[in-house]
Tab-separated table of C-alpha atoms in Angstrom:
chain	number	residue	atom	x	y	z
A	1493	GLN	CA	19.528	-0.346	-2.116
A	1494	LEU	CA	16.708	1.014	0.010
A	1495	HIS	CA	15.446	-1.290	2.753
A	1496	LEU	CA	12.686	-0.792	5.297
A	1497	GLN	CA	12.191	-2.846	8.440
A	1498	GLU	CA	9.270	-2.656	10.855
A	1499	SER	CA	9.661	-3.375	14.540
A	1500	GLY	CA	7.327	-3.434	17.491
A	1501	PRO	CA	5.359	-5.667	19.836
A	1502	GLY	CA	3.507	-8.587	18.349
A	1503	LEU	CA	0.836	-8.504	21.033
A	1504	VAL	CA	-1.010	-5.512	22.430
A	1505	LYS	CA	-3.809	-5.466	24.981
A	1506	PRO	CA	-7.182	-3.926	24.151
A	1507	SER	CA	-7.424	-0.205	24.958
A	1508	ALA	CA	-3.638	0.066	25.020
A	1509	THR	CA	-1.385	2.015	22.651
A	1510	LEU	CA	0.398	0.349	19.753
A	1511	SER	CA	3.791	1.736	18.788
A	1512	LEU	CA	5.706	0.663	15.706
A	1513	THR	CA	8.975	1.850	14.208
A	1514	CYS	CA	10.260	1.595	10.661
A	1515	THR	CA	14.018	1.707	10.231
A	1516	VAL	CA	15.241	2.875	6.838
A	1517	SER	CA	18.602	1.794	5.442
A	1518	GLY	CA	20.255	2.504	2.143
A	1519	ASP	CA	19.180	6.129	2.007
A	1520	SER	CA	18.695	9.015	4.384
A	1521	ILE	CA	15.147	9.978	5.280
A	1522	SER	CA	16.197	13.611	5.514
A	1523	SER	CA	17.742	13.631	2.035
A	1524	SER	CA	14.516	12.562	0.454
A	1525	THR	CA	11.613	14.713	-0.594
A	1526	GLU	CA	9.365	11.703	-0.364
A	1527	TYR	CA	6.912	10.682	2.288
A	1528	TRP	CA	7.086	7.545	4.409
A	1529	GLY	CA	3.888	5.641	4.971
A	1530	TRP	CA	2.094	3.052	7.035
A	1531	ILE	CA	-0.338	0.538	5.580
A	1532	ARG	CA	-2.065	-2.305	7.384
A	1533	GLN	CA	-3.814	-5.507	6.395
A	1534	PRO	CA	-6.194	-7.342	8.742
A	1535	PRO	CA	-6.126	-11.125	8.464
A	1536	GLY	CA	-7.732	-12.252	5.214
A	1537	LYS	CA	-8.612	-8.695	4.215
A	1538	GLY	CA	-7.352	-5.926	1.982
A	1539	LEU	CA	-4.888	-3.105	2.391
A	1540	GLU	CA	-5.705	0.021	4.378
A	1541	TRP	CA	-3.577	3.148	4.262
A	1542	ILE	CA	-2.992	4.623	7.704
A	1543	GLY	CA	-0.967	7.705	6.952
A	1544	SER	CA	2.306	9.130	5.715
A	1545	ILE	CA	4.947	11.540	7.022
A	1546	ASN	CA	7.897	13.344	5.501
A	1547	TYR	CA	11.255	14.182	7.057
A	1548	SER	CA	9.962	17.581	8.168
A	1549	GLY	CA	7.131	15.976	10.088
A	1550	ASN	CA	4.385	16.936	7.676
A	1551	THR	CA	1.692	14.287	7.613
A	1552	TYR	CA	-1.403	13.249	5.782
A	1553	GLN	CA	-3.600	10.580	7.274
A	1554	ASN	CA	-6.587	8.336	6.757
A	1555	PRO	CA	-9.515	10.314	8.181
A	1556	SER	CA	-11.070	7.154	9.619
A	1557	LEU	CA	-8.042	6.614	11.870
A	1558	LYS	CA	-6.782	10.149	12.318
A	1559	SER	CA	-8.220	10.630	15.811
A	1560	ARG	CA	-6.178	7.697	17.139
A	1561	VAL	CA	-2.997	7.991	15.073
A	1562	SER	CA	0.229	9.896	15.631
A	1563	MET	CA	3.314	9.708	13.465
A	1564	SER	CA	6.823	10.977	13.971
A	1565	VAL	CA	10.195	10.888	12.303
A	1566	ASP	CA	13.657	10.660	13.857
A	1567	THR	CA	16.201	11.703	11.261
A	1568	SER	CA	19.122	10.984	13.601
A	1569	LYS	CA	18.102	7.323	13.691
A	1570	ASN	CA	16.798	7.308	10.122
A	1571	GLU	CA	13.476	5.941	11.259
A	1572	PHE	CA	9.843	6.894	11.469
A	1573	SER	CA	7.182	5.730	13.862
A	1574	LEU	CA	3.472	5.066	14.211
A	1575	THR	CA	1.399	5.304	17.366
A	1576	LEU	CA	-2.157	3.981	17.430
A	1577	ARG	CA	-4.148	4.645	20.586
A	1578	SER	CA	-7.051	2.783	22.161
A	1579	VAL	CA	-6.629	-0.344	20.098
A	1580	THR	CA	-9.305	-2.981	19.714
A	1581	ALA	CA	-9.406	-6.405	18.092
A	1582	ALA	CA	-10.227	-4.636	14.815
A	1583	ASP	CA	-6.689	-3.248	14.817
A	1584	THR	CA	-5.220	-6.749	14.568
A	1585	ALA	CA	-3.311	-6.746	11.296
A	1586	VAL	CA	-0.006	-6.968	9.531
A	1587	TYR	CA	1.445	-3.466	9.561
A	1588	TYR	CA	3.692	-2.410	6.689
A	1589	CYS	CA	5.876	0.621	6.296
A	1590	ALA	CA	6.715	1.838	2.809
A	1591	ARG	CA	8.241	4.720	0.899
A	1592	ASP	CA	5.413	6.928	-0.331
A	1593	ARG	CA	6.148	8.623	-3.646
A	1594	ALA	CA	3.204	10.859	-2.995
A	1595	ALA	CA	3.450	12.908	-6.182
A	1596	THR	CA	2.794	9.812	-8.260
A	1597	ILE	CA	0.631	8.028	-5.684
A	1598	ARG	CA	2.778	4.979	-5.240
A	1599	PHE	CA	4.394	3.016	-2.441
A	1600	ASP	CA	7.423	1.699	-4.236
A	1601	ILE	CA	9.506	0.078	-1.498
A	1602	TRP	CA	7.834	-1.913	1.286
A	1603	GLY	CA	9.008	-3.456	4.508
A	1604	GLN	CA	8.287	-7.118	5.104
A	1605	GLY	CA	5.488	-6.287	7.544
A	1606	THR	CA	5.019	-6.988	11.215
A	1607	LYS	CA	2.056	-8.863	12.623
A	1608	VAL	CA	0.251	-7.203	15.506
A	1609	THR	CA	-2.438	-8.990	17.499
A	1610	VAL	CA	-4.718	-7.128	19.881
A	1611	SER	CA	-5.791	-9.505	22.610
A	1612	SER	CA	-5.932	-9.723	26.360
B	722	SER	CA	-16.405	9.087	-2.859
B	723	SER	CA	-13.440	7.465	-1.186
B	724	GLU	CA	-13.988	3.959	-2.533
B	725	LEU	CA	-12.276	1.955	-5.213
B	726	THR	CA	-14.219	-1.097	-6.359
B	727	GLN	CA	-12.638	-4.291	-7.660
B	728	ASP	CA	-14.083	-7.695	-8.518
B	729	PRO	CA	-13.236	-9.953	-5.555
B	730	ALA	CA	-12.078	-12.862	-7.683
B	731	MET	CA	-11.200	-13.670	-11.270
B	732	SER	CA	-9.624	-16.543	-13.114
B	733	VAL	CA	-7.625	-16.886	-16.293
B	734	ALA	CA	-6.356	-19.856	-18.241
B	735	LEU	CA	-2.615	-20.252	-18.461
B	736	GLY	CA	-1.284	-18.171	-21.334
B	737	GLN	CA	-4.482	-16.207	-21.803
B	738	THR	CA	-5.225	-12.533	-21.166
B	739	VAL	CA	-7.100	-11.103	-18.212
B	740	ARG	CA	-8.150	-7.564	-17.387
B	741	ILE	CA	-8.687	-6.540	-13.777
B	742	THR	CA	-10.639	-3.338	-13.261
B	743	CYS	CA	-10.835	-0.706	-10.537
B	744	GLN	CA	-13.686	1.791	-10.402
B	745	GLY	CA	-13.880	4.966	-8.399
B	746	ASP	CA	-14.221	8.722	-8.619
B	747	GLY	CA	-10.611	9.271	-7.624
B	748	VAL	CA	-9.372	7.408	-10.692
B	749	ARG	CA	-10.931	10.061	-12.917
B	750	ALA	CA	-8.644	12.772	-11.563
B	751	TYR	CA	-5.625	10.963	-10.115
B	752	TYR	CA	-3.142	8.313	-11.119
B	753	ALA	CA	-3.994	4.675	-10.562
B	754	THR	CA	-1.434	2.343	-9.066
B	755	TRP	CA	-1.425	-1.452	-8.982
B	756	TYR	CA	0.176	-3.876	-6.550
B	757	GLN	CA	0.626	-7.620	-6.640
B	758	GLN	CA	0.603	-9.531	-3.374
B	759	LYS	CA	1.383	-13.197	-2.959
B	760	PRO	CA	0.519	-15.126	0.224
B	761	GLY	CA	2.658	-14.199	3.160
B	762	GLN	CA	4.507	-11.486	1.255
B	763	ALA	CA	4.429	-7.715	1.149
B	764	PRO	CA	2.743	-6.073	-1.821
B	765	VAL	CA	4.886	-5.322	-4.853
B	766	LEU	CA	4.382	-2.262	-7.053
B	767	ILE	CA	3.692	-3.357	-10.626
B	768	ILE	CA	2.050	-0.324	-12.284
B	769	PHE	CA	2.098	3.365	-11.378
B	770	GLY	CA	1.031	6.532	-13.117
B	771	ASN	CA	-1.798	4.552	-14.708
B	772	LYS	CA	0.495	2.693	-17.109
B	773	LYS	CA	4.162	2.855	-16.078
B	774	ARG	CA	6.044	-0.276	-15.086
B	775	PRO	CA	8.840	-0.182	-12.510
B	776	SER	CA	12.056	-1.785	-13.628
B	777	GLY	CA	11.981	-5.539	-13.284
B	778	ILE	CA	8.253	-5.901	-13.844
B	779	PRO	CA	7.514	-8.109	-16.871
B	780	ASP	CA	5.981	-6.380	-19.858
B	781	ARG	CA	3.025	-8.759	-19.821
B	782	PHE	CA	1.654	-6.419	-17.153
B	783	SER	CA	0.114	-3.242	-18.522
B	784	GLY	CA	-2.163	-0.552	-17.189
B	785	SER	CA	-4.665	1.915	-18.544
B	786	SER	CA	-7.257	4.320	-17.258
B	787	SER	CA	-10.375	5.904	-18.717
B	788	GLY	CA	-12.953	7.923	-16.862
B	789	THR	CA	-13.619	6.349	-13.488
B	790	THR	CA	-12.116	2.959	-14.413
B	791	ALA	CA	-8.505	1.883	-14.232
B	792	SER	CA	-7.455	-1.450	-15.649
B	793	LEU	CA	-4.609	-3.870	-15.192
B	794	THR	CA	-4.094	-6.292	-18.064
B	795	ILE	CA	-1.983	-9.412	-17.912
B	796	THR	CA	-1.228	-10.653	-21.414
B	797	GLY	CA	-0.191	-14.297	-21.443
B	798	ALA	CA	-0.784	-15.068	-17.776
B	799	GLN	CA	1.779	-17.279	-16.078
B	800	ALA	CA	1.341	-19.585	-13.125
B	801	GLU	CA	3.386	-17.203	-10.995
B	802	ASP	CA	0.864	-14.435	-11.646
B	803	GLU	CA	-1.611	-16.131	-9.322
B	804	ALA	CA	-1.912	-13.544	-6.563
B	805	ASP	CA	-4.027	-10.781	-5.095
B	806	TYR	CA	-4.041	-7.529	-7.026
B	807	TYR	CA	-4.838	-4.183	-5.436
B	808	CYS	CA	-5.454	-0.867	-7.103
B	809	SER	CA	-4.801	2.420	-5.360
B	810	SER	CA	-5.338	6.091	-6.025
B	811	ARG	CA	-6.491	9.185	-4.189
B	812	ASP	CA	-9.996	9.801	-2.945
B	813	SER	CA	-12.097	12.413	-4.704
B	814	SER	CA	-10.670	15.147	-2.453
B	815	GLY	CA	-7.165	14.224	-3.518
B	816	ASN	CA	-5.978	14.386	0.060
B	817	HIS	CA	-5.968	10.728	0.997
B	818	VAL	CA	-4.717	7.447	-0.394
B	819	VAL	CA	-7.294	4.739	-0.983
B	820	PHE	CA	-6.966	1.083	-1.913
B	821	GLY	CA	-9.420	-1.120	-3.727
B	822	GLY	CA	-10.664	-4.235	-1.986
B	823	GLY	CA	-8.413	-6.455	-4.061
B	824	THR	CA	-8.915	-9.081	-6.750
B	825	LYS	CA	-7.820	-12.652	-6.162
B	826	LEU	CA	-6.550	-13.983	-9.478
B	827	THR	CA	-6.454	-17.705	-10.104
B	828	VAL	CA	-4.452	-19.048	-13.044
B	829	LEU	CA	-6.038	-22.251	-14.307
């Protein structure tokens, strides 16, 4: 059974860089043709797609965040990561990782989410 | 356009039928997907490919799409269906995923 788990700091200072990791268990990232995505949800607001990456490192990203976002995949650890630079209070959110079945436009398996607060 | 528009809030009487809609240019050309999210929980996929249900999703949930509008219908709403519902698709370029703003459903 596929399981995704986010990890990272709960508190990040303004202007700093946020780094999150999603560890995948129950399947190998490199055996899948799917993408692996990041979605966030500010407090009391809706979902926002950040971007997705496949095991080869190919990405597609939200154009509104693209200038600050990097994504990577580590097949040896079966995990993928998100880096968001120059964070502000507007980046405070619950960050989810999920399997992105891109061909059918669906995130079918989600992590539980990790709350990130940007504050000094 | 990169937007998907949903009514912010709707209500339905217990056991009745409700249709939640999602409007946007992307829906015309690409599949619509629906998620259910309860407080403090991650979203759950309930409809994909406009009308397909993942295993384990009750058949009271159904989806459809016509033109620029995708719809999620709950037939015989249950108390446990009270949640936020989000639609998703691609933007008009097809290169990016977009989410609707969400509909908060109250079951009366």
